Amino acid sequence: MKDDSKSTPATETPAAGRRRFIGSAALAGLTLGVAACADKKSEGGAAAPAAGGSAAASGHAADAIHLKPGELDTYYGLWSGGHTGDMRVLGLPSGREITRIPCFVPDALVGWGITNESKAVMGTKPDGSLRYTVADTHHTHASYKDGNYDGRYAWINDKINARVARIRLDYFVCDKITDLPNVQGFHGIFPDKRDPVDEKINYTTRVFCGGEFAIPLPNAGIEDASKYRSLFTCVDAESMDVRWQVLIDGNCDLVATSYDGKLAATNQYNTEMGAHYEDMMSAERDACLFFNVARIEAAVKAGKFKTIGDSKVPVVDGTRESNKDPKTALTAYVSVPKNPHGVNASPDGKYFICAGKLSPTATVIELSKVLDWFDGKQEKLDGAIVAEVELGLGPLHTAFDGRGNAYTTLFLDSQVVKWNVDKAIAFHKGDKTVKYVVDRLDLHYQPGHLNATQSETMAADGKYLAVGCKFSKDRFLPVGPLHPENEQFIDISGEKMVLLADHPVRGEPHDFIIFKRDLVKPKQVYTLDEFPNAVKDPKESGVFRKGNKVEVRLTSQAPAFSLREFKLKKGDIVTLTLTNLDKVEDLTHGFAIPKYNVNFIVNPQETASVTFVADKPGVFWCYCTHFCHALHLEMRTRMIVEA
Ligand code: RUQ
Ligand code: CUA
Ligand code: CA
């Protein structure tokens, strides 16, 4: 599994490190034996993992994640679901998946994409069918206050159709989806952490969205790719309206925001603006592109924008050519090597770290120096780079422990490398004796994202690290050609990282955040007033007809629906509204209509509705599909459609 004798000295190449690793493998047993066995208690009450990486230490540490029946996790994790178009909610450290929150793609359990309420969020065509039923979610991030999560919202992107969804963290439901105009391949997303100007606004009000694919603007189908551009988009966190966009050279990949609200940035792997992969990797350096948020908003206010095509969204000019003068620039292109992947903000608020991907390095950019450049106090933008250090092959994403260490995934080396940011800066400054690499841990295999508990907040606590490994190969029972991915959980509370667990997950989730459980306060019972169409009393039930438009209104209370049957005529356009009057936590009912492709649930005090044409005459037993009561099977009503 892991060999922890192979911390590569800072000056050594990864290849040399691997050779040395083989030679020193015999020594591993010796160094492993000294792992101390700290006997502190974790928040979960289980024994905390010991520092050290031996097999024995791993077994001991694994106790911390094995929660006994009835024990609760201490952290929430929000994971992008990938192609299932939803958000996964995990408990950490156990890694148990607790629920999934549908947003972009229909979900048969809750009736997402079946009910009128969910269709209104997802968006429909004029004929009432869904606009989209595929999605590719990559990144999810939550709203901030005072540098930590405030439990209001989380956002998640759909790369395929350039949509951003908002999840309400009181009910764990998606309540809004916004299209980004003139964007293809919407990739990185990050909320701001406070306002760049107004001192009083110390919470998230904007969500920044990076457009990855350059396209003709407007998209009129021209072939000369050198004329394509992409857009960086700001969405209002409350209204979810698109506020403004910035026209840029190159592309956007991931997005990071500073703790003072002044800067957002995206890493760019295609500054070449190539249309083919060999063009996209032809340059030795690309960029980390910074956005001066206050200046962009001032330019929008001053009317210095254009619009593109049918969109009314103001678009300001952030291209290189128009932003050479630091005193007026809206953007700053900091040169970083090569096809960088990922940009992450350190929890002390000082740095953004850009991983090199095709370069074995990470670049540390000091934010105050970028701001100095905008203020004309820092002559050269390159001077904002305070370290560019070698980590290993294929560095992708970086997480933090709040103790000055960074953890970067190495895709090609199948490792996570722990390194000290201050020491890397000292090394870069010239002290080549400094060893900035603290530890390396083998992963299984080819890691993409990683994140540590509270890592993207000022309250980074350095307890656990999760890694999304893109390949699982031999780690699980074979299940045919499609392998699961492997989510690995690692204890980072000590000097050495300790691998705790493998979890298979159906492809292809992506990014995630992990935070303390008390930062969200989920409600488990709705209030009837959340739903303007609620049937508040069983006595309001009935069939209400206006010509061939029919409303069926009913309630559920275990183990019965308020209507024992209801009659329709063939061809009726029916809207059926169901309110669950049960108030007991966890007392959810379902409602399915055979042959009508209807199934949805109503949680306690929730209302949902469906609209359909009663085009098939006959008797249809509408039944409760969610186990609710000893008489769950008996919980039915009859829909009678007369010919
Ligand atoms: S990018 S695996 Cu879509 Cu998150 Cu790095
Ligand atoms: Cu109601 Cu099952
Ligand atoms: Ca490139």
mmCIF file of N, CA, C and O in Angstrom, residues 535-542 544 555 562:
data_model
loop_
_atom_site.group_PDB
_atom_site.id
_atom_site.type_symbol
_atom_site.label_atom_id
_atom_site.label_comp_id
_atom_site.label_asym_id
_atom_site.label_seq_id
_atom_site.Cartn_x
_atom_site.Cartn_y
_atom_site.Cartn_z
ATOM 1 N N VAL A 535 -52.759 22.121 -0.549
ATOM 2 C CA VAL A 535 -54.111 21.722 -0.131
ATOM 3 C C VAL A 535 -54.043 21.612 1.388
ATOM 4 O O VAL A 535 -53.546 20.628 1.933
ATOM 5 N N LYS A 536 -54.485 22.671 2.070
ATOM 6 C CA LYS A 536 -54.176 22.761 3.492
ATOM 7 C C LYS A 536 -55.083 21.930 4.381
ATOM 8 O O LYS A 536 -54.789 21.723 5.554
ATOM 9 N N ASP A 537 -56.210 21.494 3.811
ATOM 10 C CA ASP A 537 -57.172 20.741 4.617
ATOM 11 C C ASP A 537 -57.744 19.635 3.735
ATOM 12 O O ASP A 537 -58.063 19.901 2.576
ATOM 13 N N PRO A 538 -57.909 18.431 4.291
ATOM 14 C CA PRO A 538 -58.492 17.357 3.468
ATOM 15 C C PRO A 538 -59.838 17.756 2.880
ATOM 16 O O PRO A 538 -60.229 17.279 1.823
ATOM 17 N N LYS A 539 -60.546 18.655 3.584
ATOM 18 C CA LYS A 539 -61.873 19.074 3.098
ATOM 19 C C LYS A 539 -61.796 19.872 1.797
ATOM 20 O O LYS A 539 -62.778 20.016 1.090
ATOM 21 N N GLU A 540 -60.603 20.401 1.491
ATOM 22 C CA GLU A 540 -60.442 21.130 0.221
ATOM 23 C C GLU A 540 -60.218 20.187 -0.949
ATOM 24 O O GLU A 540 -60.040 20.627 -2.088
ATOM 25 N N SER A 541 -60.204 18.888 -0.678
ATOM 26 C CA SER A 541 -59.931 17.922 -1.743
ATOM 27 C C SER A 541 -61.092 17.865 -2.719
ATOM 28 O O SER A 541 -62.229 18.201 -2.380
ATOM 29 N N GLY A 542 -60.808 17.394 -3.935
ATOM 30 C CA GLY A 542 -61.886 17.212 -4.897
ATOM 31 C C GLY A 542 -61.397 17.325 -6.319
ATOM 32 O O GLY A 542 -60.211 17.522 -6.576
ATOM 33 N N PHE A 544 -62.019 19.502 -9.665
ATOM 34 C CA PHE A 544 -62.562 20.807 -10.044
ATOM 35 C C PHE A 544 -62.382 20.975 -11.548
ATOM 36 O O PHE A 544 -61.263 20.975 -12.055
ATOM 37 N N THR A 555 -54.887 15.236 -0.419
ATOM 38 C CA THR A 555 -53.861 15.246 0.627
ATOM 39 C C THR A 555 -53.499 13.805 0.972
ATOM 40 O O THR A 555 -54.206 12.864 0.619
ATOM 41 N N SER A 562 -56.704 11.547 0.619
ATOM 42 C CA SER A 562 -57.997 12.127 0.998
ATOM 43 C C SER A 562 -59.096 11.804 -0.008
ATOM 44 O O SER A 562 -60.272 11.883 0.316
#
